[in-house]
Short mmCIF file of C-alpha atoms and ligand atoms in Angstrom, two decimals:
data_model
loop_
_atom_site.label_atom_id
_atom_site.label_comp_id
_atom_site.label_asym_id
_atom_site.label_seq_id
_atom_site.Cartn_x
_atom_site.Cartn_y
_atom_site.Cartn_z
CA UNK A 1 5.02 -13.56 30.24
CA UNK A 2 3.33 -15.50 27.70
CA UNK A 3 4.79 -18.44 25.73
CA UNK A 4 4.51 -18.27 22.16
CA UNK A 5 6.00 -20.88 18.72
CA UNK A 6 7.10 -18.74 15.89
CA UNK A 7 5.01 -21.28 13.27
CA UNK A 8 7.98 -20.79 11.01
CA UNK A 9 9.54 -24.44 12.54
CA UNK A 10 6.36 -25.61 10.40
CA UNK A 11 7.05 -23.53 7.12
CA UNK A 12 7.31 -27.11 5.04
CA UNK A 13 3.48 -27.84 5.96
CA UNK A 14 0.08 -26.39 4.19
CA UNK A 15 -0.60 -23.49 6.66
CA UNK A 16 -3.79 -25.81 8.31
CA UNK A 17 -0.93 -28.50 8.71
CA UNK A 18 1.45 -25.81 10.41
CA UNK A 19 -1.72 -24.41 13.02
CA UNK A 20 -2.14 -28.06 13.54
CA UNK A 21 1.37 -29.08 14.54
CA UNK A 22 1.64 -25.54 16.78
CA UNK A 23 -2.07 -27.09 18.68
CA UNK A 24 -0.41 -30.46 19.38
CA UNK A 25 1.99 -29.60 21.11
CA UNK A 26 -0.19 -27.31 23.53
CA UNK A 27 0.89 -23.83 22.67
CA UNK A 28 -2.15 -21.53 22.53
CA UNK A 29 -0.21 -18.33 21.51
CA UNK A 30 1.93 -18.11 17.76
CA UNK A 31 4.18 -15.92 16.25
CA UNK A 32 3.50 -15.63 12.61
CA UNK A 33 6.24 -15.93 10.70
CA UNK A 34 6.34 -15.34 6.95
CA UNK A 35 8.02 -17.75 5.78
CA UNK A 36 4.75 -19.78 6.43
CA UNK A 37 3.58 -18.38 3.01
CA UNK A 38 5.33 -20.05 0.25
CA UNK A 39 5.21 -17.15 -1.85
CA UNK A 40 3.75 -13.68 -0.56
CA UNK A 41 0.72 -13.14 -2.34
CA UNK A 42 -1.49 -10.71 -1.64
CA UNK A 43 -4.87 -12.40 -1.49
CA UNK A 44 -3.41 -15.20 0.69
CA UNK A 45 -4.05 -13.41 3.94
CA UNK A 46 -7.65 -13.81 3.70
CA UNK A 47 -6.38 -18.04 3.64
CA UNK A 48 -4.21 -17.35 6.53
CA UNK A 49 -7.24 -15.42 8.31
CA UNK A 50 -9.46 -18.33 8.19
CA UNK A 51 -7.05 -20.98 8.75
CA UNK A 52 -6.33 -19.07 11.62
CA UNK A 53 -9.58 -18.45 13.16
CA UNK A 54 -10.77 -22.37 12.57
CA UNK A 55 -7.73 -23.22 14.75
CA UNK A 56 -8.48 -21.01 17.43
CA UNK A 57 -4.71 -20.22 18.04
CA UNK A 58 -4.19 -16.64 19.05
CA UNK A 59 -1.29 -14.77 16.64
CA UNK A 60 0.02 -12.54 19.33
CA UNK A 61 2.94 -10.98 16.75
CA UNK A 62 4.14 -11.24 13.31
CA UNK A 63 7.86 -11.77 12.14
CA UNK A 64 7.86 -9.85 8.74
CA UNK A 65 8.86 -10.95 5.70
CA UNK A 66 12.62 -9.26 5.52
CA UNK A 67 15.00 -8.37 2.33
CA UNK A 68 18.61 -6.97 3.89
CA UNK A 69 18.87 -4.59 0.69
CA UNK A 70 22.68 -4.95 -1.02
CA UNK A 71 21.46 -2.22 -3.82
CA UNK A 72 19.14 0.69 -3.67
CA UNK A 73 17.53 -0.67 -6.69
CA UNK A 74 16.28 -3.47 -3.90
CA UNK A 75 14.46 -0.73 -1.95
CA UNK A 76 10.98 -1.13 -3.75
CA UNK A 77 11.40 -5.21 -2.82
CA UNK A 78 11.92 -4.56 0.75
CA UNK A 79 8.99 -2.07 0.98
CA UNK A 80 6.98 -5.25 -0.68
CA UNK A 81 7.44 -7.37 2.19
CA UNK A 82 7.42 -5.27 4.87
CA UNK A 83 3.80 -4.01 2.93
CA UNK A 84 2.33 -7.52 2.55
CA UNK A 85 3.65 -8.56 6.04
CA UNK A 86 2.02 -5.76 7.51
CA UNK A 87 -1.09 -6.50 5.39
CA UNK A 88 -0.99 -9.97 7.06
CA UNK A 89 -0.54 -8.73 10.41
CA UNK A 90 -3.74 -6.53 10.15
CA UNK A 91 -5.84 -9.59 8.78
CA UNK A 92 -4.62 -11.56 11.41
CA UNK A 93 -5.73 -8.88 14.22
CA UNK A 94 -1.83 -8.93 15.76
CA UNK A 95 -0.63 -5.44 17.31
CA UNK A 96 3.01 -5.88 16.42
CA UNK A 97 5.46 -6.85 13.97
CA UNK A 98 9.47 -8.09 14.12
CA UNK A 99 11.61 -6.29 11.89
CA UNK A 100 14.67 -6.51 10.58
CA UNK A 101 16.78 -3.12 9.76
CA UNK A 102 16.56 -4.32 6.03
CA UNK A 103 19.60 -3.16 5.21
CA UNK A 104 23.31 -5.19 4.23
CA UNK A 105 26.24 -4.78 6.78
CA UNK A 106 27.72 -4.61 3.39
CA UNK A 107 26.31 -1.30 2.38
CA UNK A 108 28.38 1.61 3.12
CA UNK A 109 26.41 3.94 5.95
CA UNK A 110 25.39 6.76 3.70
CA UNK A 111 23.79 4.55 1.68
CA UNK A 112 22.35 2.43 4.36
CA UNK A 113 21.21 5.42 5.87
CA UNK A 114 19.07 6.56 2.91
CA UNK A 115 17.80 3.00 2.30
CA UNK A 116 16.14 2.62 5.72
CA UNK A 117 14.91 6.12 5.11
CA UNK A 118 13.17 5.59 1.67
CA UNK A 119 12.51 2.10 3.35
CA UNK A 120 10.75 2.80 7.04
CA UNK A 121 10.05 6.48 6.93
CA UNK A 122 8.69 6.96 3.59
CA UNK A 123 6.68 3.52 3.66
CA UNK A 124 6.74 1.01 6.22
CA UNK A 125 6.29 3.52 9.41
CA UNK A 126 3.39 5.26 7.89
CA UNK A 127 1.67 2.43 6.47
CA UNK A 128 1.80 0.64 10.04
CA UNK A 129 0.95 3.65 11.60
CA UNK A 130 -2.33 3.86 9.63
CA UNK A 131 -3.10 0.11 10.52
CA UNK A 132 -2.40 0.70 14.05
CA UNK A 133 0.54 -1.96 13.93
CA UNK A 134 3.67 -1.65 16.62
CA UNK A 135 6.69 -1.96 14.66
CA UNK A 136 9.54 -4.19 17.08
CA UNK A 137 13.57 -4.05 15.89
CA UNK A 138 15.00 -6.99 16.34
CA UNK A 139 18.70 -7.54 17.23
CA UNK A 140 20.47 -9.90 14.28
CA UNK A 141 23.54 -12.49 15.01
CA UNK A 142 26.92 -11.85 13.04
CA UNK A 143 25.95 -14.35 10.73
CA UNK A 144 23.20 -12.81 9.75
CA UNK A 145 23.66 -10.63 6.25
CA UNK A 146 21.59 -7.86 7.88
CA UNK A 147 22.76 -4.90 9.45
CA UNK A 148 22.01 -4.36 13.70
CA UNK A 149 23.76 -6.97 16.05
CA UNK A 150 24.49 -4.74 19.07
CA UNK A 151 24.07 -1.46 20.59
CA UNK A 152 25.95 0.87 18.23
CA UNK A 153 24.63 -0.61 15.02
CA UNK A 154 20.70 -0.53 16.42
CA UNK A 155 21.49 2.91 17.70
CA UNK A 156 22.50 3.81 14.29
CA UNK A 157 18.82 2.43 12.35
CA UNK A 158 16.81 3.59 15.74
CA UNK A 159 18.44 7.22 15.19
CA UNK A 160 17.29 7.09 11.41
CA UNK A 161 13.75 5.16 11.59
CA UNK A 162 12.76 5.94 15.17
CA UNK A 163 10.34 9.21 16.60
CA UNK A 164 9.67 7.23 20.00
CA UNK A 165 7.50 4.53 18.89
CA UNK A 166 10.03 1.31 17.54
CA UNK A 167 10.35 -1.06 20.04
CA UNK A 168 12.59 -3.99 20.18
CA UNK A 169 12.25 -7.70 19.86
CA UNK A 170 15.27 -9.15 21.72
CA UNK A 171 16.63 -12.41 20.00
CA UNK A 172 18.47 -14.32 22.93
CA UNK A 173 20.18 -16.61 20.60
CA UNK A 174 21.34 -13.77 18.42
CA UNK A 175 22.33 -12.05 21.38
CA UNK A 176 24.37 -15.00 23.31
CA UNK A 177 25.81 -15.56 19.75
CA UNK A 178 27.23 -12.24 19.62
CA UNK A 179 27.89 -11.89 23.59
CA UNK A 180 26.08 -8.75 23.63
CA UNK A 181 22.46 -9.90 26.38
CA UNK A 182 23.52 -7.69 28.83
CA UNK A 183 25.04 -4.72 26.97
CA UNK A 184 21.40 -4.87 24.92
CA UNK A 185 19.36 -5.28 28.21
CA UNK A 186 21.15 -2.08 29.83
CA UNK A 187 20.09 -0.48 26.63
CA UNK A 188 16.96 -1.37 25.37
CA UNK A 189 15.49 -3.79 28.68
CA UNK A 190 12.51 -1.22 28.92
CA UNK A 191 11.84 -1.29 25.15
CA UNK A 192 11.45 -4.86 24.88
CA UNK A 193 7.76 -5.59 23.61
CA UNK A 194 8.44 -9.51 22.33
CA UNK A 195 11.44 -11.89 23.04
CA UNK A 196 13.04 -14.79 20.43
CA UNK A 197 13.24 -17.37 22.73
CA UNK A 198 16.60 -20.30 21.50
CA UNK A 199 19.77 -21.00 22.86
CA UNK A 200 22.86 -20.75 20.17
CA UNK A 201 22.25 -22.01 16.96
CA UNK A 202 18.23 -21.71 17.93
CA UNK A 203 18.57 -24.89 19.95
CA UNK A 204 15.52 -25.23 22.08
CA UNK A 205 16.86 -25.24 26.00
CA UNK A 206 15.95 -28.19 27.69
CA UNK A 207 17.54 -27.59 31.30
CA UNK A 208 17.19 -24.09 33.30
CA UNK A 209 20.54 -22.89 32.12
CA UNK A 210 22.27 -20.03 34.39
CA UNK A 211 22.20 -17.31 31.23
CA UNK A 212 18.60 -18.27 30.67
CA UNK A 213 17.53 -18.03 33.84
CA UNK A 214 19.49 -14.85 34.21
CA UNK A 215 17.94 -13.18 30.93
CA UNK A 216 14.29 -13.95 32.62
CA UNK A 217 15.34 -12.31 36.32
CA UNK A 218 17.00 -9.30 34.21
CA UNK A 219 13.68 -9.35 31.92
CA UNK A 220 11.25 -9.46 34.82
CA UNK A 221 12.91 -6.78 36.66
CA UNK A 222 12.36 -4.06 33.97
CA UNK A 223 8.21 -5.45 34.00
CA UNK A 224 8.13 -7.45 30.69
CA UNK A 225 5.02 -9.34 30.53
CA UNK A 226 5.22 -9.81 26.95
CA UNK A 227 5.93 -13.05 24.40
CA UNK A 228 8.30 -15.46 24.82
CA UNK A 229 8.26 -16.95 21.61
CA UNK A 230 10.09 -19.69 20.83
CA UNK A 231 12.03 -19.30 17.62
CA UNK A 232 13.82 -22.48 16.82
CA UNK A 233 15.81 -24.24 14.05
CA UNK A 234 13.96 -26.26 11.49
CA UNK A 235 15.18 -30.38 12.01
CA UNK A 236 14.34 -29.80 16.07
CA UNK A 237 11.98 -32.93 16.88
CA UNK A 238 8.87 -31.98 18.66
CA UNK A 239 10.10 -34.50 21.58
CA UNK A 240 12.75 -31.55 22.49
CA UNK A 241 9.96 -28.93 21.70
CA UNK A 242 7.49 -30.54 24.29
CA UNK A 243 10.34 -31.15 26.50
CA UNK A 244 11.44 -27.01 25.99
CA UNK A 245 7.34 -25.72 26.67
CA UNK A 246 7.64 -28.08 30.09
CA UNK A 247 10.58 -26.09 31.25
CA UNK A 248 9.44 -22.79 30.34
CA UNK A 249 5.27 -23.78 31.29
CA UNK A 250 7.23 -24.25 34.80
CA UNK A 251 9.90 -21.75 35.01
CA UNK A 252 7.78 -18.90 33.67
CA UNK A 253 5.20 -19.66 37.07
CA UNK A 254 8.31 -18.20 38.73
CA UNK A 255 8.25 -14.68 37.13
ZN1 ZN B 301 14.83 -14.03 15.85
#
């Protein structure tokens, strides 16, 4: 398993700034999260591209910029960001890309349904496809305005967007929020292709606690040797960052 810093902790700084910060503290791997770009604009990738290649950080996945649709009007928005993410992903040389379902838990299913189609299947999927991008669900909290928190409601967007290639990025904060690491594991523990590494409320952990240290034996046993990218809430000092990579730097020797 690899340990990775989602760079959107850093979203405030220029993006040199952010690649900077993500170096100090000794990571070598990033997740790249959108929200790095203050506003998505097109020709900013090739900024991103070099900025990344001076810091000689490797972007091992890309969270994409998400809109959780409340309209069908929003449809041609959503396709936007998942577009220019996936853009971004491709400049940055990364094989895979977090998604959100983009769709409301407010929208009535028929109309979710037809939203992730014109969404994924129409746009996203294909476009990915031709880039040669993974695409990797990820698994949203109950506060979240998006639609997917457990098994049911990712079964419902997999059986729309998925023909065998979606695999899952498995948010353990999300899913300790909602109580649902296990039920998820059973389902989707051999899908897993990156992992949002925070305790509730995307507080860093700073001790070996028992459902962490669970989560990794239950992770390990199904093979995963992907990310574990700590995703973590903005206001956490980089004292109880560094502190977080120690723990993981030695706990991950064990797996
Ligand atoms: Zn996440």
């Amino acid at each position: 398993m690899k340990l990775s810093l989602s760079n959107g902790i850093f979203s405030k700084l220029s993006i040199k700034e952010n690649f900077a910060a993500v170096k100090q503290l000794g990571f070598e791997y990033i997740e790249f999260n959108m929200k790095s770009i203050k506003k998505e604009r097109d020709t900013d990738v090739y900024r991103e591209q070099k900025a990344l290649a001076t810091s000689g950080l490797k972007c091992l996945t890309l969270h994409s910029a998400t809109l959780h649709i409340k309209d069908p009007i929003e449809v041609h928005q959503a396709v936007y960001y998942g577009k220019i993410s996936l853009e971004c992903a491709h400049a940055l040389g990364v094989p895979l890309m977090t998604i959100h379902s983009n769709v409301s838990k407010k929208l009535p299913q028929k109309i979710r349904e037809k939203c992730l189609r014109e969404v994924f299947n129409k746009e996203i999927k294909p476009f990915a496809k031709k880039l040669g991008i993974k695409l990797a669900l990820e698994n949203l909290s109950y506060t979240s305005t998006g639609f997917g928190k457990n098994v049911d409601g990712i079964e419902e967007v997999l059986d729309v967007i998925d023909d065998g290639g979606i695999g899952i990025t498995f948010d353990l904060c999300h899913a300790l929020e909602t109580k649902e690491t296990d039920n998820l594991l059973d389902k989707y523990g051999s899908r897993v292709c990156n992992v949002h590494m925070a305790g509730k409320a995307h507080k860093p952990f700073t001790e070996p606690k028992p459902e962490l240290t669970h989560f990794l034996t239950r992770l390990h046993d199904f093979g995963y040797e992907g990310p574990i990218t700590f995703e973590i809430a903005h206001g956490t000092s980089l004292e109880e960052i560094a502190k977080s990579k120690a723990i993981f730097d030695r706990l991950l020797s064990l797996f």
